[in-house]
Coordinates of C-alpha atoms and ligand atoms in Angstrom, one line a residue:
X1 CA 139.0 109.7 152.1
X2 CA 136.6 107.8 155.5
X3 CA 138.4 107.6 158.3
X4 CA 140.4 104.0 158.3
X5 CA 137.8 100.9 160.0
X6 CA 138.3 100.6 164.1
X7 CA 136.4 98.4 166.7
X8 CA 134.9 101.3 168.9
X9 CA 132.0 100.8 169.7
X10 CA 130.8 104.1 172.1
X11 CA 129.1 103.7 175.6
X12 CA 126.3 105.8 176.3
X13 CA 126.0 108.5 177.9
X14 CA 123.5 106.9 180.7
X15 CA 122.1 108.4 183.1
X16 CA 119.2 107.2 186.2
X17 CA 116.3 109.3 188.0
X18 CA 115.9 109.1 191.1
X19 CA 112.8 106.0 190.9
X20 CA 115.7 104.2 189.6
X21 CA 114.7 104.8 185.5
X22 CA 117.1 104.8 183.4
X23 CA 117.8 107.6 180.3
X24 CA 120.2 109.0 178.0
X25 CA 121.6 112.3 179.2
X26 CA 122.6 112.4 175.2
X27 CA 119.3 112.3 173.8
X28 CA 117.3 113.8 177.1
X29 CA 115.2 110.6 176.4
X30 CA 113.9 107.3 178.4
X31 CA 114.7 104.4 177.3
X32 CA 111.3 103.3 178.1
X33 CA 107.7 104.2 179.7
X34 CA 108.3 105.4 183.7
X35 CA 104.8 104.1 183.5
X36 CA 106.2 100.7 183.6
X37 CA 107.2 99.6 180.7
X38 CA 107.4 95.9 180.3
X39 CA 103.0 97.0 180.5
X40 CA 104.5 99.8 177.3
X41 CA 106.4 96.9 175.0
X42 CA 103.5 94.7 175.6
X43 CA 100.7 97.7 174.3
X44 CA 102.9 99.1 172.2
X45 CA 105.1 96.4 170.4
X46 CA 103.3 93.4 171.5
X47 CA 99.5 94.1 170.6
X48 CA 100.6 97.1 168.2
X49 CA 101.9 93.7 166.5
X50 CA 98.6 91.3 167.4
X51 CA 101.5 88.9 168.8
X52 CA 101.5 86.4 170.6
X53 CA 98.3 86.1 168.3
X54 CA 100.5 85.4 165.0
X55 CA 103.1 83.3 166.9
X56 CA 100.1 80.6 166.7
X57 CA 100.9 78.1 163.6
X58 CA 104.4 80.1 162.2
X59 CA 107.8 77.4 163.3
X60 CA 109.6 80.2 162.6
X61 CA 108.5 84.1 163.9
X62 CA 111.1 87.5 162.9
X63 CA 111.3 90.6 164.6
X64 CA 113.5 93.3 163.9
X65 CA 113.5 96.2 166.3
X66 CA 115.1 99.7 166.3
X67 CA 116.9 99.7 169.6
X68 CA 118.2 97.4 171.7
X69 CA 119.3 99.8 174.5
X70 CA 118.1 98.7 177.7
X71 CA 117.0 94.7 176.0
X72 CA 113.6 94.9 178.2
X73 CA 111.6 95.1 175.0
X74 CA 113.3 91.6 173.7
X75 CA 113.1 90.3 176.8
X76 CA 109.2 91.0 177.6
X77 CA 108.9 89.4 174.2
X78 CA 111.2 86.5 174.8
X79 CA 108.6 85.9 177.5
X80 CA 105.6 85.6 175.3
X81 CA 107.0 83.5 173.7
X82 CA 107.9 80.9 175.3
X83 CA 104.8 81.4 177.1
X84 CA 102.4 80.7 174.5
X85 CA 103.8 78.9 171.8
X86 CA 105.0 75.6 171.6
X87 CA 108.7 74.5 172.2
X88 CA 108.8 73.6 169.0
X89 CA 108.2 76.8 167.4
X90 CA 111.3 79.3 167.4
X91 CA 112.1 83.0 167.6
X92 CA 114.3 85.6 165.4
X93 CA 115.1 88.8 167.4
X94 CA 117.2 91.0 165.5
X95 CA 118.2 94.3 167.1
X96 CA 120.0 97.2 166.2
X97 CA 121.8 99.9 168.5
X98 CA 125.0 102.1 168.0
X99 CA 125.8 102.7 172.1
X100 CA 125.4 99.8 173.2
X101 CA 125.0 99.2 177.5
X102 CA 127.6 96.9 179.1
X103 CA 126.5 94.2 181.0
X104 CA 126.8 96.0 183.7
X105 CA 125.0 98.8 182.3
X106 CA 122.5 96.8 181.7
X107 CA 121.8 94.8 185.3
X108 CA 121.9 97.8 186.9
X109 CA 119.5 99.7 184.5
X110 CA 116.8 96.7 185.4
X111 CA 116.9 96.5 188.6
X112 CA 114.7 98.5 189.6
X113 CA 112.3 97.4 186.9
X114 CA 112.5 94.1 185.6
X115 CA 109.6 92.1 186.8
X116 CA 111.4 89.6 189.1
X117 CA 110.0 86.5 186.7
X118 CA 111.7 88.3 184.2
X119 CA 115.4 87.0 185.9
X120 CA 116.1 84.4 184.8
X121 CA 116.0 85.7 181.3
X122 CA 118.0 88.8 182.6
X123 CA 120.8 86.6 183.6
X124 CA 121.4 84.6 180.5
X125 CA 120.7 87.5 178.3
X126 CA 124.3 88.7 180.2
X127 CA 125.4 84.9 180.2
X128 CA 125.2 85.2 176.3
X129 CA 126.0 88.8 175.9
X130 CA 128.7 90.0 173.7
X131 CA 132.8 91.3 173.5
X132 CA 131.6 94.8 172.2
X133 CA 132.5 95.6 168.6
X134 CA 131.3 96.3 165.8
X135 CA 129.1 94.9 163.6
X136 CA 126.5 91.3 163.2
X137 CA 126.2 88.9 166.7
X138 CA 124.8 86.5 167.1
X139 CA 123.8 85.3 170.1
X140 CA 121.7 81.2 170.3
X141 CA 119.1 81.0 172.8
X142 CA 116.1 78.9 174.4
X143 CA 113.7 78.3 171.2
X144 CA 115.4 82.4 170.5
X145 CA 117.8 83.3 167.7
X146 CA 119.2 86.9 169.7
X147 CA 121.1 88.2 166.2
X148 CA 121.9 91.8 167.7
X149 CA 123.6 94.5 165.9
X150 CA 126.4 97.1 167.6
X151 CA 126.5 100.8 164.8
X152 CA 124.4 103.2 163.4
X153 CA 121.2 101.7 162.7
X154 CA 121.6 103.5 159.2
X155 CA 124.4 101.7 157.9
X156 CA 123.9 98.0 159.7
X157 CA 120.0 97.8 157.9
X158 CA 122.1 98.1 154.6
X159 CA 124.0 94.4 155.5
X160 CA 121.4 92.8 157.7
X161 CA 119.8 90.7 154.8
X162 CA 117.4 88.4 156.7
X163 CA 112.8 88.3 156.6
X164 CA 111.1 90.8 158.8
X165 CA 107.5 89.4 160.2
X166 CA 107.5 92.2 162.7
X167 CA 109.6 95.7 163.1
X168 CA 109.8 97.9 166.8
X169 CA 110.6 100.4 165.7
X170 CA 111.9 102.5 169.4
X171 CA 114.4 104.8 168.7
X172 CA 114.4 107.7 170.9
X173 CA 111.7 109.8 170.3
X174 CA 111.6 111.3 166.5
X175 CA 111.8 114.5 167.9
X176 CA 115.6 114.2 168.9
X177 CA 116.8 111.4 167.0
X178 CA 116.0 112.3 163.8
X179 CA 119.4 109.4 162.5
X180 CA 116.5 106.9 163.0
X181 CA 113.7 107.6 161.2
X182 CA 115.1 108.8 158.4
X183 CA 113.7 107.6 155.0
X184 CA 116.9 106.1 154.1
X185 CA 116.3 104.1 157.2
X186 CA 113.0 103.3 156.6
X187 CA 113.5 102.5 153.1
X188 CA 115.8 99.6 154.0
X189 CA 112.9 98.4 156.3
X190 CA 110.5 97.7 154.3
X191 CA 113.4 96.2 151.9
X192 CA 113.7 93.9 155.2
X193 CA 109.1 93.5 155.2
X194 CA 108.5 90.6 154.6
X195 CA 105.3 90.9 152.6
X196 CA 102.6 90.4 155.3
X197 CA 104.9 92.3 157.6
X198 CA 103.6 95.0 160.4
X199 CA 105.3 97.6 162.9
X200 CA 104.3 99.4 165.8
X201 CA 106.5 102.3 167.8
X202 CA 104.9 104.4 170.0
X203 CA 105.6 108.2 168.3
X204 CA 102.3 109.5 165.7
X205 CA 104.7 111.7 164.4
X206 CA 103.8 112.7 160.4
X207 CA 107.1 112.8 158.8
X208 CA 106.2 109.2 160.3
X209 CA 103.2 108.3 160.0
X210 CA 104.1 109.1 155.3
X211 CA 107.3 108.1 155.4
X212 CA 106.4 104.7 156.2
X213 CA 103.1 105.4 154.4
X214 CA 104.7 105.6 150.8
X215 CA 106.9 102.3 151.8
X216 CA 104.0 100.2 151.5
X217 CA 102.4 99.8 155.0
X218 CA 98.7 100.7 156.0
X219 CA 99.2 102.9 158.2
X220 CA 96.5 104.0 161.5
X221 CA 96.7 105.9 164.4
X222 CA 95.9 103.7 167.7
X223 CA 95.8 104.7 171.0
X224 CA 98.3 104.9 173.3
X225 CA 100.5 104.1 176.6
X226 CA 100.5 105.9 178.8
X227 CA 100.7 109.7 178.5
X228 CA 100.8 109.0 175.2
X229 CA 97.5 109.8 173.4
X230 CA 98.9 108.5 169.5
X231 CA 100.6 105.1 168.9
X232 CA 101.3 104.2 164.7
X233 CA 100.3 100.4 163.5
X234 CA 100.5 99.4 160.2
X235 CA 100.8 95.4 157.9
X236 CA 101.1 95.4 154.6
X237 CA 99.1 93.9 152.6
X238 CA 100.6 91.2 150.4
X239 CA 98.9 87.9 151.0
X240 CA 101.5 85.5 153.4
X241 CA 104.4 84.3 150.6
X242 CA 104.0 80.2 151.4
X243 CA 108.2 79.6 152.7
X244 CA 111.0 78.6 151.1
X245 CA 111.4 74.7 151.7
X246 CA 113.9 73.5 154.0
X247 CA 116.3 70.4 152.8
X248 CA 115.5 67.8 155.0
X249 CA 118.3 65.3 153.9
X250 CA 122.4 67.0 153.3
X251 CA 126.2 65.0 152.7
X252 CA 128.8 66.9 154.1
X253 CA 133.1 65.5 153.5
X254 CA 134.8 66.4 156.0
X255 CA 135.3 64.8 159.7
X256 CA 137.4 68.6 160.8
X257 CA 136.4 71.2 162.4
X258 CA 134.7 73.1 159.2
X259 CA 132.6 69.6 158.5
X260 CA 131.8 68.5 162.5
X261 CA 130.5 71.9 162.9
X262 CA 128.4 72.2 160.2
X263 CA 126.7 68.9 160.5
X264 CA 125.7 69.4 164.0
X265 CA 124.3 73.4 163.1
X266 CA 122.0 71.1 160.7
X267 CA 120.9 68.4 162.7
X268 CA 120.5 70.6 165.4
X269 CA 118.2 72.3 163.1
X270 CA 116.6 68.9 162.0
X271 CA 117.7 67.9 159.8
X272 CA 119.5 64.6 158.4
X273 CA 123.7 65.0 157.9
X274 CA 125.7 62.2 156.6
X275 CA 129.9 63.3 156.9
X276 CA 131.4 61.8 154.7
X277 CA 135.1 61.4 156.3
X278 CA 138.5 60.1 154.1
X279 CA 139.4 58.4 157.2
X280 CA 138.8 59.4 160.7
X281 CA 137.4 61.8 161.9
X282 CA 139.9 65.4 163.2
X283 CA 142.8 63.3 160.8
X284 CA 143.1 66.9 158.9
X285 CA 144.5 70.0 161.0
X286 CA 141.9 69.7 163.9
X287 CA 144.0 67.2 165.5
X288 CA 146.7 68.5 166.9
X289 CA 145.5 67.9 170.9
X290 CA 145.0 71.8 171.6
X291 CA 144.9 74.7 169.4
X292 CA 144.3 78.6 171.0
X293 CA 141.4 80.2 169.6
X294 CA 143.3 83.0 168.1
X295 CA 142.0 86.0 165.9
X296 CA 144.0 88.6 164.1
X297 CA 145.5 91.7 165.5
X298 CA 146.1 94.4 162.0
X299 CA 146.6 98.0 163.6
X300 CA 143.2 98.5 160.8
X301 CA 138.8 96.8 161.3
X302 CA 139.9 95.6 158.3
X303 CA 137.4 93.0 157.1
X304 CA 139.4 90.2 157.5
X305 CA 140.2 91.5 161.2
X306 CA 135.7 91.9 161.0
X307 CA 136.0 88.2 160.3
X308 CA 138.6 86.5 163.0
X309 CA 137.2 88.2 166.0
X310 CA 133.9 87.9 164.8
X311 CA 134.7 84.3 164.6
X312 CA 135.5 84.7 168.0
X313 CA 132.7 86.0 170.0
X314 CA 130.9 83.4 168.3
X315 CA 133.7 80.8 168.8
X316 CA 133.8 81.3 172.5
X317 CA 129.9 81.9 173.2
X318 CA 129.2 78.4 170.8
X319 CA 131.4 76.7 173.4
X320 CA 129.1 78.4 176.0
X321 CA 126.5 76.7 175.0
X322 CA 128.2 73.4 173.5
X323 CA 129.4 72.9 176.9
X324 CA 125.5 74.0 178.0
X325 CA 123.8 71.2 176.6
X326 CA 126.5 68.5 177.8
X327 CA 128.8 68.4 174.5
X328 CA 131.9 66.8 176.2
X329 CA 135.5 68.8 175.7
X330 CA 138.5 69.9 176.6
X331 CA 138.1 73.4 177.1
X332 CA 140.3 77.0 179.4
X333 CA 140.2 80.7 179.2
X334 CA 143.5 81.6 180.9
X335 CA 143.8 84.2 178.5
X336 CA 146.5 85.3 175.8
X337 CA 149.2 87.8 176.2
X338 CA 150.2 88.2 172.3
X339 CA 153.3 89.8 172.3
X340 CA 154.9 91.8 168.9
X341 CA 156.6 89.8 166.5
X342 CA 160.2 91.5 165.0
X343 CA 158.5 93.9 162.5
X344 CA 155.6 94.8 164.9
X345 CA 155.8 97.5 167.8
X346 CA 153.4 97.1 170.8
X347 CA 151.1 100.4 170.6
X348 CA 151.0 99.3 166.7
X349 CA 147.4 97.7 167.8
X350 CA 146.4 101.0 169.6
X351 CA 145.0 101.6 166.2
X352 CA 142.2 98.8 166.3
X353 CA 140.3 100.6 169.2
X354 CA 139.4 97.4 170.9
X355 CA 137.2 98.3 173.6
X356 CA 139.5 97.4 177.2
X357 CA 137.6 94.3 177.8
X358 CA 139.1 93.0 174.6
X359 CA 141.9 93.7 175.1
X360 CA 144.4 95.8 177.2
X361 CA 148.2 97.1 177.3
X362 CA 150.4 95.7 179.1
X363 CA 154.5 96.5 180.4
X364 CA 156.6 94.3 180.5
X365 CA 156.0 93.5 184.4
X366 CA 152.0 93.3 183.9
X367 CA 152.9 91.0 181.4
X368 CA 155.0 89.2 183.4
X369 CA 152.6 88.8 186.2
X370 CA 149.4 88.1 183.7
X371 CA 152.3 84.7 182.6
X372 CA 153.5 84.2 185.7
X373 CA 157.2 84.2 184.1
X374 CA 159.7 87.2 182.8
X375 CA 158.5 87.6 179.3
X376 CA 160.2 89.4 176.2
X377 CA 158.5 92.9 176.1
X378 CA 155.3 94.7 176.3
X379 CA 152.7 93.0 175.3
X380 CA 148.9 93.3 174.5
X381 CA 146.6 90.8 177.0
X382 CA 142.9 88.8 176.2
X383 CA 141.3 87.8 178.6
X384 CA 139.4 85.7 177.5
X385 CA 142.1 84.0 175.1
X386 CA 141.4 80.0 175.3
X387 CA 142.8 77.3 174.5
X388 CA 140.5 73.9 173.7
X389 CA 141.3 70.0 172.1
X390 CA 140.0 70.2 168.5
X391 CA 139.4 67.0 168.3
X392 CA 137.7 65.9 171.8
X393 CA 135.8 69.1 170.5
X394 CA 134.6 67.4 166.4
X395 CA 134.1 64.5 168.5
X396 CA 131.0 65.5 170.3
X397 CA 130.3 67.7 168.3
X398 CA 129.2 64.3 165.7
X399 CA 127.4 62.9 168.2
X400 CA 124.2 64.2 167.3
X401 CA 120.9 61.5 166.2
X402 CA 120.8 63.0 163.5
X403 CA 124.7 62.6 162.5
X404 CA 125.3 59.9 159.7
X405 CA 129.4 59.6 160.2
X406 CA 131.4 56.6 157.7
X407 CA 134.3 57.2 158.5
X408 CA 137.3 55.6 156.0
X409 CA 134.5 56.3 153.0
X410 CA 136.5 59.3 150.9
X411 CA 135.1 60.4 147.7
X412 CA 136.3 60.2 144.8
X413 CA 134.0 62.8 142.4
X414 CA 131.1 64.7 142.6
X415 CA 128.9 66.1 139.6
X416 CA 125.3 67.6 139.3
X417 CA 122.8 65.3 138.4
X418 CA 119.4 66.6 137.7
X419 CA 118.5 68.8 140.3
X420 CA 120.3 66.3 143.0
X421 CA 124.3 66.0 143.4
X422 CA 126.1 62.8 142.6
X423 CA 129.3 61.8 144.9
X424 CA 130.9 59.3 143.7
X425 CA 133.2 57.0 146.5
X426 CA 136.6 55.6 146.2
X427 CA 135.1 52.4 146.2
X428 CA 132.4 52.7 143.7
X429 CA 128.9 53.4 145.6
X430 CA 127.6 56.2 144.5
X431 CA 125.4 58.4 146.9
X432 CA 122.2 61.2 146.5
X433 CA 122.6 64.7 147.4
X434 CA 119.7 67.1 147.8
X435 CA 122.8 69.5 149.6
X436 CA 126.1 69.0 149.8
X437 CA 128.8 70.5 152.0
X438 CA 132.5 70.7 151.2
X439 CA 134.3 71.1 154.2
X440 CA 137.7 68.9 154.0
X441 CA 140.0 71.3 153.4
X442 CA 142.9 70.3 151.0
X443 CA 141.5 67.5 149.5
X444 CA 138.3 69.8 148.7
X445 CA 139.6 72.1 145.2
X446 CA 140.5 68.3 143.6
X447 CA 136.5 67.6 143.8
X448 CA 135.8 71.4 143.4
X449 CA 138.4 71.4 139.9
X450 CA 135.2 73.0 137.5
X451 CA 135.3 75.7 140.5
X452 CA 138.9 76.8 140.8
X453 CA 139.2 78.8 143.8
X454 CA 142.9 79.7 144.6
X455 CA 144.5 77.6 147.6
X456 CA 147.6 76.9 149.1
X457 CA 148.9 74.3 151.4
X458 CA 151.0 75.1 154.1
X459 CA 152.4 72.7 156.8
X460 CA 152.7 73.2 160.3
X461 CA 154.6 70.9 163.0
X462 CA 153.2 71.5 166.6
X463 CA 155.9 70.3 169.5
X464 CA 155.0 69.0 172.9
X465 CA 157.1 68.5 175.8
X466 CA 155.5 66.8 178.4
X467 CA 155.2 67.4 181.4
X468 CA 157.3 69.0 184.4
X469 CA 157.2 71.6 183.1
X470 CA 156.9 75.6 183.7
X471 CA 154.2 77.0 185.2
X472 CA 153.0 79.1 182.4
X473 CA 149.6 80.8 183.6
X474 CA 148.5 82.0 179.9
X475 CA 148.7 81.8 176.9
X476 CA 152.0 82.9 174.5
X477 CA 151.2 84.5 171.3
X478 CA 154.2 85.4 169.5
X479 CA 155.6 84.2 166.6
X480 CA 154.3 80.9 167.9
X481 CA 152.2 80.0 170.1
X482 CA 152.8 78.2 173.8
X483 CA 149.2 76.6 174.8
X484 CA 150.1 75.8 178.9
X485 CA 147.8 72.8 178.8
X486 CA 147.1 70.6 180.7
X487 CA 150.2 68.9 182.3
X488 CA 152.7 69.7 179.4
X489 CA 153.1 72.2 177.0
X490 CA 152.3 72.7 173.2
X491 CA 154.7 74.9 171.3
X492 CA 153.8 75.5 167.3
X493 CA 153.9 75.9 164.6
X494 CA 155.5 76.6 161.9
X495 CA 154.3 77.1 157.8
X496 CA 156.5 75.4 155.6
X497 CA 155.5 75.5 152.3
X498 CA 158.3 72.2 150.1
X499 CA 158.0 69.6 152.2
X500 CA 154.4 68.2 152.1
X501 CA 155.7 65.4 153.6
X502 CA 153.7 65.2 156.9
X503 CA 156.9 63.9 159.0
X504 CA 158.0 65.4 161.9
X505 CA 161.7 66.6 162.4
X506 CA 164.3 68.6 164.6
X507 CA 165.1 71.6 162.4
X508 CA 161.2 72.1 163.4
X509 CA 161.1 71.6 167.5
X510 CA 163.9 73.6 167.1
X511 CA 162.0 76.3 165.8
X512 CA 159.3 75.9 167.6
X513 CA 161.0 75.8 170.3
X514 CA 163.7 79.2 169.3
X515 CA 160.8 80.9 168.7
X516 CA 159.6 80.3 172.3
X517 CA 163.1 81.5 174.3
X518 CA 162.4 84.7 172.2
X519 CA 158.8 85.2 174.4
X520 CA 160.0 83.8 177.4
X521 CA 163.4 85.0 178.2
X522 CA 165.7 81.9 180.0
X523 CA 163.2 79.0 179.4
X524 CA 164.6 76.9 181.0
X525 CA 163.1 72.9 179.0
X526 CA 162.6 69.3 179.2
X527 CA 163.4 68.2 175.7
X528 CA 164.5 65.5 175.8
X529 CA 160.9 64.4 176.1
X530 CA 160.4 66.2 172.9
X531 CA 157.1 64.6 170.2
X532 CA 155.4 66.3 167.7
X533 CA 152.2 66.1 165.2
X534 CA 152.2 67.6 161.9
X535 CA 149.2 68.5 159.7
X536 CA 148.1 70.8 156.5
X537 CA 146.3 73.3 156.9
X538 CA 145.1 75.1 153.4
X539 CA 145.0 78.6 153.0
X540 CA 143.3 81.6 151.0
X541 CA 145.7 84.2 149.4
X542 CA 143.5 86.9 151.9
X543 CA 143.4 85.2 154.5
X544 CA 139.5 85.1 154.4
X545 CA 138.2 80.8 154.0
X546 CA 135.7 79.7 151.6
X547 CA 131.9 80.2 153.1
X548 CA 129.1 80.2 150.4
X549 CA 126.6 78.4 148.0
X550 CA 129.3 77.5 144.8
X551 CA 126.5 76.6 142.9
X552 CA 122.5 75.3 143.3
X553 CA 123.0 72.9 146.4
X554 CA 127.3 72.0 146.7
X555 CA 128.2 75.1 149.6
X556 CA 132.3 75.3 150.8
X557 CA 133.3 76.0 154.2
X558 CA 137.4 75.6 153.7
X559 CA 140.6 77.2 153.1
X560 CA 140.0 78.0 157.5
X561 CA 143.9 78.1 157.1
X562 CA 145.6 78.5 160.6
X563 CA 142.0 80.0 162.6
X564 CA 139.7 76.8 161.8
X565 CA 138.6 77.1 165.8
X566 CA 137.6 81.2 165.3
X567 CA 136.9 81.3 161.4
X568 CA 134.6 77.0 160.5
X569 CA 132.5 77.3 163.8
X570 CA 130.3 80.8 162.7
X571 CA 130.9 79.6 158.8
X572 CA 128.7 76.8 160.1
X573 CA 126.1 78.4 162.1
X574 CA 125.7 81.1 158.6
X575 CA 125.7 78.3 155.9
X576 CA 123.1 76.4 158.6
X577 CA 121.1 80.4 158.2
X578 CA 121.4 80.6 155.4
X579 CA 120.4 76.5 154.1
X580 CA 117.2 77.3 156.3
X581 CA 116.6 80.3 155.3
X582 CA 116.9 82.0 159.3
X583 CA 118.8 85.9 159.2
X584 CA 122.8 85.6 158.3
X585 CA 124.5 86.2 161.4
X586 CA 127.6 88.7 158.8
X587 CA 127.4 91.5 157.0
X588 CA 127.1 92.3 153.6
X589 CA 130.2 93.0 152.9
X590 CA 131.6 90.1 155.1
X591 CA 129.4 87.9 153.8
X592 CA 130.9 88.6 149.7
X593 CA 134.2 89.0 151.6
X594 CA 134.3 85.3 152.2
X595 CA 132.5 83.8 149.4
X596 CA 133.8 81.5 146.9
X597 CA 132.9 83.6 144.1
X598 CA 134.9 86.7 145.4
X599 CA 138.1 87.4 143.6
X600 CA 141.1 86.9 144.4
X601 CA 144.5 87.4 143.8
X602 CA 146.2 83.9 142.9
X603 CA 149.3 83.3 144.6
Ligands
SAM701 N1 114.3 99.2 173.0 C1 114.9 99.8 174.2 C2 114.6 99.0 175.1 O1 114.1 97.6 174.9 O2 115.2 99.3 176.5 C3 114.6 101.6 174.3 C4 115.7 101.8 173.2 S1 115.8 103.3 173.1 C5 113.7 104.3 173.5 C6 116.7 103.9 171.8 C7 117.9 103.2 171.3 O3 118.0 103.5 169.7 C8 119.6 103.4 173.0 O4 119.7 102.3 173.3 C9 119.6 104.8 171.4 O5 121.3 104.2 171.8 C10 119.8 103.4 169.6 N2 119.9 104.8 169.5 C11 119.5 105.4 169.1 N3 120.3 106.3 167.6 C12 120.9 105.5 166.8 C13 121.0 104.8 165.7 N4 121.0 105.9 164.9 N5 121.7 104.1 165.5 C14 121.2 102.7 166.3 N6 121.2 102.8 167.6 C15 120.3 104.2 167.5

């Protein structure tokens, strides 16, 4: 029986020689040549793949590496790409690493070796470095997307969806680390290769040479770097395929977080996007003044947990990037204290094996210190726990020159019409869409009646207590949540599957208050000026959203339930990557788990 999945990501057994060169004690091998790491990258991997020459005239170029290690190959390649290529060109760099270095280790590994000119690139990598979670992570850097997989190459590559133009085969030497050069790994290299893909590697091992030839590469021995006599390079002999076409005009239905993030992701890629919204921006569940970025905790790292943590990690980095790009929205990261619900024990989540940098166990005393007030029990602290203002974010995302927003524009129906989708508006106006993305939550099933997907609706009321409120220093998550949102508190949210009227009721306020008091004993609040907001969430039976292509040219991003803030932004990048034929930032098994055509039991 295979072990239950956890979020454990092993650390490298990293050591440093006297001159500061990093090496692995476990493998007994070095990360890069002491004869000059950057020069080795240029000789072996860049020139070995005929780079930068092959970048010329390519709007996109995809490199994939086996063994991210210290990221030196990446940094040197990125520097050369920025130097040699036009601003309109984009580098996709994919790399896998079973024993990722921590940010502190990365900084230490480069301290003595990295040329000073590359220091800003290292800083950029560290600023975007993902949380220590298994699976794929997408780092969106200027003119470059780094897709970093934490896990065993053998398994990770089977979950990858990409067309690789050049390979950097850089596992430790085959004699010391045969696992990285297995036939199964090289078979994945072949599967993921574009028709004219090339590879380069520091090794000249006969077995590697033969295996790559067997997989269709013309392999050559050439002069190695430093004291190494030979190395291998190779190319697939096929003709360069014509690049697939990318969409120029796209319609998105819905201007909540799902629609706003997908519209922005497409607009950033140069597409003209029209957003059709029945009422106004963020009028549904994305209209609450504050929302928590909160991944679901379970006993094991199930597909749903993996999806939500991957989305959480991705959203944290998107927030930083959007802010750096000048988007203006409220976001705070006070951390989140997760207290067990009545049917859970605080210790229960230890089996998830999340890294302590993501979530750590705290005693009740420690938790109270973090919160600044008494709390009911021991719990878990998530230092990246954040809240944002969804309406402000949706507004900021939709302000893009490539986006046309049409509010008060309800869609009555959609229908296939030749190669296009015909969109009939409530006004009777008809539009033709080459690509159509349905992102309007609860109203989607009506438009998609030909494609039944089990979905439910749950009403959620939040309660807002205006100032003065007690000084709470972090977000509290329990049976509900308490967000110290500036001067006020926002508490939520109820789950109601019977009343869809949108009414704000005292009974729901009372429920939110009971939950908050159970988490924060002795809580004294002035409830006289409590106000509320109720909205409807679109839910799915398995708590995973529906994301993907439903029919040619028809895509969905719906069913995000109460986790739209961490689920929709990743969904947006997945759809955009699919439409633009980029490496997909999610494992294929998880893509299948969120696909709208998966089998889900109706509830
Ligand atoms: N390219 C790296 C750089 O620029 O620093 C150096 C890579 S180092 C020679 C080899 C890397 O492969 C190590 O970081 C090691 O942890 C990783 N590795 C070894 N076996 C692996 C496996 N089975 N799957 C994924 N990564 C593995």
